[in-house]
PDB file of C-alpha atoms in Angstrom:
ATOM      1  CA  UNK A   1     -20.186  34.234   4.042  1.00 70.00           C
ATOM      2  CA  UNK A   2     -22.742  34.894   6.668  1.00 71.00           C
ATOM      3  CA  UNK A   3     -24.960  33.459   9.299  1.00 74.00           C
ATOM      4  CA  UNK A   4     -28.625  32.614   9.315  1.00 70.00           C
ATOM      5  CA  UNK A   5     -31.295  30.996  11.410  1.00 73.00           C
ATOM      6  CA  UNK A   6     -32.632  29.208   8.318  1.00 72.00           C
ATOM      7  CA  UNK A   7     -32.962  25.569   9.354  1.00 77.00           C
ATOM      8  CA  UNK A   8     -34.473  23.850   6.341  1.00 81.00           C
ATOM      9  CA  UNK A   9     -32.874  21.475   3.808  1.00 84.00           C
ATOM     10  CA  UNK A  10     -31.559  22.329   0.374  1.00 86.00           C
ATOM     11  CA  UNK A  11     -34.499  20.326  -1.056  1.00 87.00           C
ATOM     12  CA  UNK A  12     -36.843  22.714   0.781  1.00 88.00           C
ATOM     13  CA  UNK A  13     -35.041  25.617  -0.896  1.00 89.00           C
ATOM     14  CA  UNK A  14     -35.384  24.018  -4.346  1.00 89.00           C
ATOM     15  CA  UNK A  15     -39.133  23.679  -3.903  1.00 90.00           C
ATOM     16  CA  UNK A  16     -39.480  27.205  -2.519  1.00 89.00           C
ATOM     17  CA  UNK A  17     -37.378  28.564  -5.401  1.00 88.00           C
ATOM     18  CA  UNK A  18     -39.629  26.847  -7.964  1.00 87.00           C
ATOM     19  CA  UNK A  19     -42.447  28.880  -6.423  1.00 83.00           C
ATOM     20  CA  UNK A  20     -40.457  32.113  -6.074  1.00 83.00           C
ATOM     21  CA  UNK A  21     -39.274  31.895  -9.697  1.00 81.00           C
ATOM     22  CA  UNK A  22     -42.858  31.342 -10.925  1.00 83.00           C
ATOM     23  CA  UNK A  23     -41.736  28.065 -12.482  1.00 85.00           C
ATOM     24  CA  UNK A  24     -45.302  26.778 -12.431  1.00 87.00           C
ATOM     25  CA  UNK A  25     -47.064  30.118 -12.791  1.00 80.00           C
ATOM     26  CA  UNK A  26     -48.128  32.230  -9.879  1.00 73.00           C
ATOM     27  CA  UNK A  27     -48.826  29.586  -7.225  1.00 76.00           C
ATOM     28  CA  UNK A  28     -47.588  31.352  -4.055  1.00 86.00           C
ATOM     29  CA  UNK A  29     -46.956  28.370  -1.772  1.00 90.00           C
ATOM     30  CA  UNK A  30     -46.819  29.100   1.948  1.00 90.00           C
ATOM     31  CA  UNK A  31     -44.240  27.672   4.373  1.00 90.00           C
ATOM     32  CA  UNK A  32     -46.495  24.780   5.402  1.00 91.00           C
ATOM     33  CA  UNK A  33     -47.111  23.811   1.777  1.00 92.00           C
ATOM     34  CA  UNK A  34     -43.390  23.796   0.987  1.00 91.00           C
ATOM     35  CA  UNK A  35     -42.812  21.768   4.173  1.00 91.00           C
ATOM     36  CA  UNK A  36     -45.454  19.248   3.023  1.00 92.00           C
ATOM     37  CA  UNK A  37     -43.873  18.959  -0.419  1.00 91.00           C
ATOM     38  CA  UNK A  38     -40.431  18.497   1.128  1.00 89.00           C
ATOM     39  CA  UNK A  39     -41.793  15.724   3.351  1.00 88.00           C
ATOM     40  CA  UNK A  40     -42.783  13.840   0.187  1.00 88.00           C
ATOM     41  CA  UNK A  41     -39.115  13.500  -0.567  1.00 71.00           C
ATOM     42  CA  UNK A  42     -38.726  11.227   2.418  1.00 70.00           C
ATOM     43  CA  UNK A  43     -42.188   9.855   3.170  1.00 68.00           C
ATOM     44  CA  UNK A  44     -43.196   8.618  -0.288  1.00 70.00           C
ATOM     45  CA  UNK A  45     -46.757   9.814   0.256  1.00 83.00           C
ATOM     46  CA  UNK A  46     -48.731  12.497  -1.567  1.00 90.00           C
ATOM     47  CA  UNK A  47     -49.794  16.018  -0.666  1.00 92.00           C
ATOM     48  CA  UNK A  48     -52.423  18.202  -2.301  1.00 93.00           C
ATOM     49  CA  UNK A  49     -51.242  21.789  -2.630  1.00 92.00           C
ATOM     50  CA  UNK A  50     -53.500  24.401  -4.246  1.00 88.00           C
ATOM     51  CA  UNK A  51     -55.689  21.627  -5.682  1.00 90.00           C
ATOM     52  CA  UNK A  52     -52.720  19.807  -7.268  1.00 91.00           C
ATOM     53  CA  UNK A  53     -51.527  16.459  -5.914  1.00 94.00           C
ATOM     54  CA  UNK A  54     -47.757  16.073  -5.634  1.00 94.00           C
ATOM     55  CA  UNK A  55     -46.037  12.695  -5.221  1.00 92.00           C
ATOM     56  CA  UNK A  56     -42.554  11.409  -4.536  1.00 88.00           C
ATOM     57  CA  UNK A  57     -40.764  10.220  -7.690  1.00 81.00           C
ATOM     58  CA  UNK A  58     -37.794   7.887  -7.245  1.00 78.00           C
ATOM     59  CA  UNK A  59     -36.074   8.509 -10.583  1.00 73.00           C
ATOM     60  CA  UNK A  60     -32.744   9.960 -11.654  1.00 69.00           C
ATOM     61  CA  UNK A  61     -34.039  13.040 -13.418  1.00 69.00           C
ATOM     62  CA  UNK A  62     -30.641  14.065 -14.786  1.00 68.00           C
ATOM     63  CA  UNK A  63     -30.782  11.347 -17.452  1.00 65.00           C
ATOM     64  CA  UNK A  64     -32.550  11.947 -20.724  1.00 61.00           C
ATOM     65  CA  UNK A  65     -35.855  10.184 -20.641  1.00 60.00           C
ATOM     66  CA  UNK A  66     -39.528  10.826 -20.095  1.00 58.00           C
ATOM     67  CA  UNK A  67     -39.009  12.942 -16.961  1.00 62.00           C
ATOM     68  CA  UNK A  68     -35.400  13.998 -17.165  1.00 58.00           C
ATOM     69  CA  UNK A  69     -34.605  15.923 -20.302  1.00 65.00           C
ATOM     70  CA  UNK A  70     -31.158  16.348 -18.753  1.00 65.00           C
ATOM     71  CA  UNK A  71     -32.408  18.434 -15.832  1.00 75.00           C
ATOM     72  CA  UNK A  72     -30.088  19.405 -13.000  1.00 77.00           C
ATOM     73  CA  UNK A  73     -30.658  19.462  -9.256  1.00 80.00           C
ATOM     74  CA  UNK A  74     -33.014  22.236  -8.140  1.00 83.00           C
ATOM     75  CA  UNK A  75     -34.783  22.412 -11.510  1.00 80.00           C
ATOM     76  CA  UNK A  76     -38.534  22.605 -11.623  1.00 85.00           C
ATOM     77  CA  UNK A  77     -40.332  22.201 -14.958  1.00 86.00           C
ATOM     78  CA  UNK A  78     -43.576  21.238 -16.633  1.00 87.00           C
ATOM     79  CA  UNK A  79     -43.245  18.434 -19.175  1.00 86.00           C
ATOM     80  CA  UNK A  80     -45.005  18.355 -22.527  1.00 85.00           C
ATOM     81  CA  UNK A  81     -47.905  16.354 -21.052  1.00 90.00           C
ATOM     82  CA  UNK A  82     -48.574  19.028 -18.426  1.00 89.00           C
ATOM     83  CA  UNK A  83     -47.073  17.258 -15.411  1.00 90.00           C
ATOM     84  CA  UNK A  84     -44.930  19.285 -13.036  1.00 90.00           C
ATOM     85  CA  UNK A  85     -41.633  18.015 -11.620  1.00 88.00           C
ATOM     86  CA  UNK A  86     -38.912  19.232  -9.254  1.00 88.00           C
ATOM     87  CA  UNK A  87     -35.528  17.483  -9.193  1.00 85.00           C
ATOM     88  CA  UNK A  88     -34.266  17.429  -5.593  1.00 85.00           C
ATOM     89  CA  UNK A  89     -30.875  15.703  -5.530  1.00 81.00           C
ATOM     90  CA  UNK A  90     -28.237  14.033  -7.663  1.00 72.00           C
ATOM     91  CA  UNK A  91     -29.488  10.548  -6.847  1.00 68.00           C
ATOM     92  CA  UNK A  92     -33.042   9.492  -7.502  1.00 72.00           C
ATOM     93  CA  UNK A  93     -35.189  11.965  -5.639  1.00 79.00           C
ATOM     94  CA  UNK A  94     -37.810  14.304  -6.933  1.00 85.00           C
ATOM     95  CA  UNK A  95     -41.462  15.228  -6.647  1.00 89.00           C
ATOM     96  CA  UNK A  96     -44.043  15.264  -9.406  1.00 89.00           C
ATOM     97  CA  UNK A  97     -47.711  15.714 -10.221  1.00 92.00           C
ATOM     98  CA  UNK A  98     -47.545  12.643 -12.503  1.00 89.00           C
ATOM     99  CA  UNK A  99     -50.364  10.270 -11.550  1.00 90.00           C
ATOM    100  CA  UNK A 100     -50.360   7.505 -14.167  1.00 91.00           C
ATOM    101  CA  UNK A 101     -49.141   3.913 -13.938  1.00 90.00           C
ATOM    102  CA  UNK A 102     -45.904   2.502 -15.330  1.00 88.00           C
ATOM    103  CA  UNK A 103     -47.482   1.407 -18.644  1.00 93.00           C
ATOM    104  CA  UNK A 104     -48.664   4.990 -19.334  1.00 93.00           C
ATOM    105  CA  UNK A 105     -45.199   6.245 -18.401  1.00 88.00           C
ATOM    106  CA  UNK A 106     -43.494   3.868 -20.834  1.00 88.00           C
ATOM    107  CA  UNK A 107     -45.795   4.865 -23.694  1.00 92.00           C
ATOM    108  CA  UNK A 108     -45.311   8.514 -22.774  1.00 89.00           C
ATOM    109  CA  UNK A 109     -41.528   8.123 -22.857  1.00 85.00           C
ATOM    110  CA  UNK A 110     -41.761   6.690 -26.373  1.00 87.00           C
ATOM    111  CA  UNK A 111     -43.911   9.697 -27.245  1.00 86.00           C
ATOM    112  CA  UNK A 112     -41.104  11.973 -26.102  1.00 82.00           C
ATOM    113  CA  UNK A 113     -38.478  10.330 -28.294  1.00 78.00           C
ATOM    114  CA  UNK A 114     -38.320  13.159 -30.850  1.00 75.00           C
ATOM    115  CA  UNK A 115     -36.942  15.365 -28.064  1.00 73.00           C
ATOM    116  CA  UNK A 116     -33.882  13.114 -27.885  1.00 71.00           C
ATOM    117  CA  UNK A 117     -33.399  12.717 -31.667  1.00 68.00           C
ATOM    118  CA  UNK A 118     -33.942   8.996 -31.283  1.00 76.00           C
ATOM    119  CA  UNK A 119     -34.809   6.569 -34.070  1.00 73.00           C
ATOM    120  CA  UNK A 120     -38.401   6.203 -32.872  1.00 81.00           C
ATOM    121  CA  UNK A 121     -38.810   9.993 -33.324  1.00 83.00           C
ATOM    122  CA  UNK A 122     -42.321  10.486 -31.943  1.00 86.00           C
ATOM    123  CA  UNK A 123     -43.777  13.678 -30.491  1.00 87.00           C
ATOM    124  CA  UNK A 124     -47.156  12.586 -29.156  1.00 91.00           C
ATOM    125  CA  UNK A 125     -49.646  14.750 -27.344  1.00 93.00           C
ATOM    126  CA  UNK A 126     -51.195  13.724 -24.032  1.00 94.00           C
ATOM    127  CA  UNK A 127     -54.334  12.589 -25.919  1.00 96.00           C
ATOM    128  CA  UNK A 128     -52.266  10.394 -28.257  1.00 96.00           C
ATOM    129  CA  UNK A 129     -50.472   8.728 -25.340  1.00 95.00           C
ATOM    130  CA  UNK A 130     -53.829   8.225 -23.653  1.00 97.00           C
ATOM    131  CA  UNK A 131     -55.235   6.608 -26.834  1.00 97.00           C
ATOM    132  CA  UNK A 132     -52.336   4.139 -26.980  1.00 97.00           C
ATOM    133  CA  UNK A 133     -52.655   3.457 -23.268  1.00 97.00           C
ATOM    134  CA  UNK A 134     -56.373   2.703 -23.732  1.00 97.00           C
ATOM    135  CA  UNK A 135     -55.442   0.300 -26.552  1.00 97.00           C
ATOM    136  CA  UNK A 136     -52.937  -1.408 -24.264  1.00 96.00           C
ATOM    137  CA  UNK A 137     -55.524  -1.670 -21.487  1.00 97.00           C
ATOM    138  CA  UNK A 138     -58.212  -3.046 -23.841  1.00 97.00           C
ATOM    139  CA  UNK A 139     -55.755  -5.559 -25.354  1.00 96.00           C
ATOM    140  CA  UNK A 140     -57.710  -5.421 -28.609  1.00 94.00           C
ATOM    141  CA  UNK A 141     -58.559  -3.026 -31.410  1.00 94.00           C
ATOM    142  CA  UNK A 142     -56.269  -0.503 -33.075  1.00 95.00           C
ATOM    143  CA  UNK A 143     -55.272   3.163 -32.980  1.00 96.00           C
ATOM    144  CA  UNK A 144     -53.808   5.135 -35.893  1.00 95.00           C
ATOM    145  CA  UNK A 145     -51.268   7.860 -35.106  1.00 91.00           C
ATOM    146  CA  UNK A 146     -49.101   9.715 -37.621  1.00 87.00           C
ATOM    147  CA  UNK A 147     -49.774   7.139 -40.339  1.00 88.00           C
ATOM    148  CA  UNK A 148     -49.010   4.112 -38.137  1.00 89.00           C
ATOM    149  CA  UNK A 149     -51.730   1.713 -37.071  1.00 95.00           C
ATOM    150  CA  UNK A 150     -50.992   0.386 -33.598  1.00 96.00           C
ATOM    151  CA  UNK A 151     -52.322  -2.959 -32.365  1.00 96.00           C
ATOM    152  CA  UNK A 152     -51.943  -4.810 -29.087  1.00 95.00           C
ATOM    153  CA  UNK A 153     -49.703  -7.862 -29.178  1.00 92.00           C
ATOM    154  CA  UNK A 154     -49.107 -10.468 -26.506  1.00 90.00           C
ATOM    155  CA  UNK A 155     -45.640 -11.263 -27.848  1.00 88.00           C
ATOM    156  CA  UNK A 156     -43.055 -11.595 -25.067  1.00 89.00           C
ATOM    157  CA  UNK A 157     -40.350  -9.288 -26.454  1.00 90.00           C
ATOM    158  CA  UNK A 158     -37.860 -10.132 -23.706  1.00 87.00           C
ATOM    159  CA  UNK A 159     -37.816 -13.719 -24.941  1.00 86.00           C
ATOM    160  CA  UNK A 160     -38.213 -13.162 -28.694  1.00 85.00           C
ATOM    161  CA  UNK A 161     -36.073 -10.043 -29.137  1.00 86.00           C
ATOM    162  CA  UNK A 162     -34.094  -9.566 -25.920  1.00 89.00           C
ATOM    163  CA  UNK A 163     -35.917  -6.354 -24.997  1.00 91.00           C
ATOM    164  CA  UNK A 164     -36.560  -4.985 -21.512  1.00 90.00           C
ATOM    165  CA  UNK A 165     -39.752  -3.356 -20.271  1.00 89.00           C
ATOM    166  CA  UNK A 166     -39.984   0.217 -21.500  1.00 87.00           C
ATOM    167  CA  UNK A 167     -37.952  -0.345 -24.686  1.00 88.00           C
ATOM    168  CA  UNK A 168     -39.293   1.068 -27.928  1.00 88.00           C
ATOM    169  CA  UNK A 169     -37.815   0.444 -31.356  1.00 89.00           C
ATOM    170  CA  UNK A 170     -38.203   0.114 -35.120  1.00 87.00           C
ATOM    171  CA  UNK A 171     -37.695  -3.297 -36.681  1.00 87.00           C
ATOM    172  CA  UNK A 172     -36.066  -3.783 -40.089  1.00 86.00           C
ATOM    173  CA  UNK A 173     -39.495  -3.391 -41.764  1.00 87.00           C
ATOM    174  CA  UNK A 174     -39.994   0.046 -40.165  1.00 84.00           C
ATOM    175  CA  UNK A 175     -42.653  -1.271 -37.763  1.00 88.00           C
ATOM    176  CA  UNK A 176     -42.734   0.429 -34.342  1.00 90.00           C
ATOM    177  CA  UNK A 177     -42.942  -1.447 -31.045  1.00 91.00           C
ATOM    178  CA  UNK A 178     -43.238  -0.504 -27.371  1.00 92.00           C
ATOM    179  CA  UNK A 179     -42.597  -3.166 -24.729  1.00 92.00           C
TER     180      UNK A 179
END
């Protein structure tokens, strides 16, 4: 028990603690920088701190998935692709340095599947995700990763296989798909 004149939110403390604990290396954020990062939690805008752009991320980071890895509130971490994240509450609030679109995110999540012992079982590097994303953007050509040749398809998997955007799976012929 005690008293204090500290008048900032618990989210502010989580961000400051990520700095104090050297979660992201020796960054040494000042009060104004932590204030700016905390404001992202409510404003939805971005802030550049020490040359790194942070953004609001409306995701539940406690769930296993591309960003979550089962993190708990107040955790800060760097994912395998080099993006930094801080989980700010038990709902869907966090901040991140992630700057790609939803298609890159979905491919990246599939590339994380080995971390969750899932059937897809991929462990792609940033460059491999980027190569598949470029294939998706080009909508033609092919990319070979880990013995699999990937090609763009215009098949509507929600109609033909009942899939939802972001799903990835193996079919009965051991072919891999990302929707």
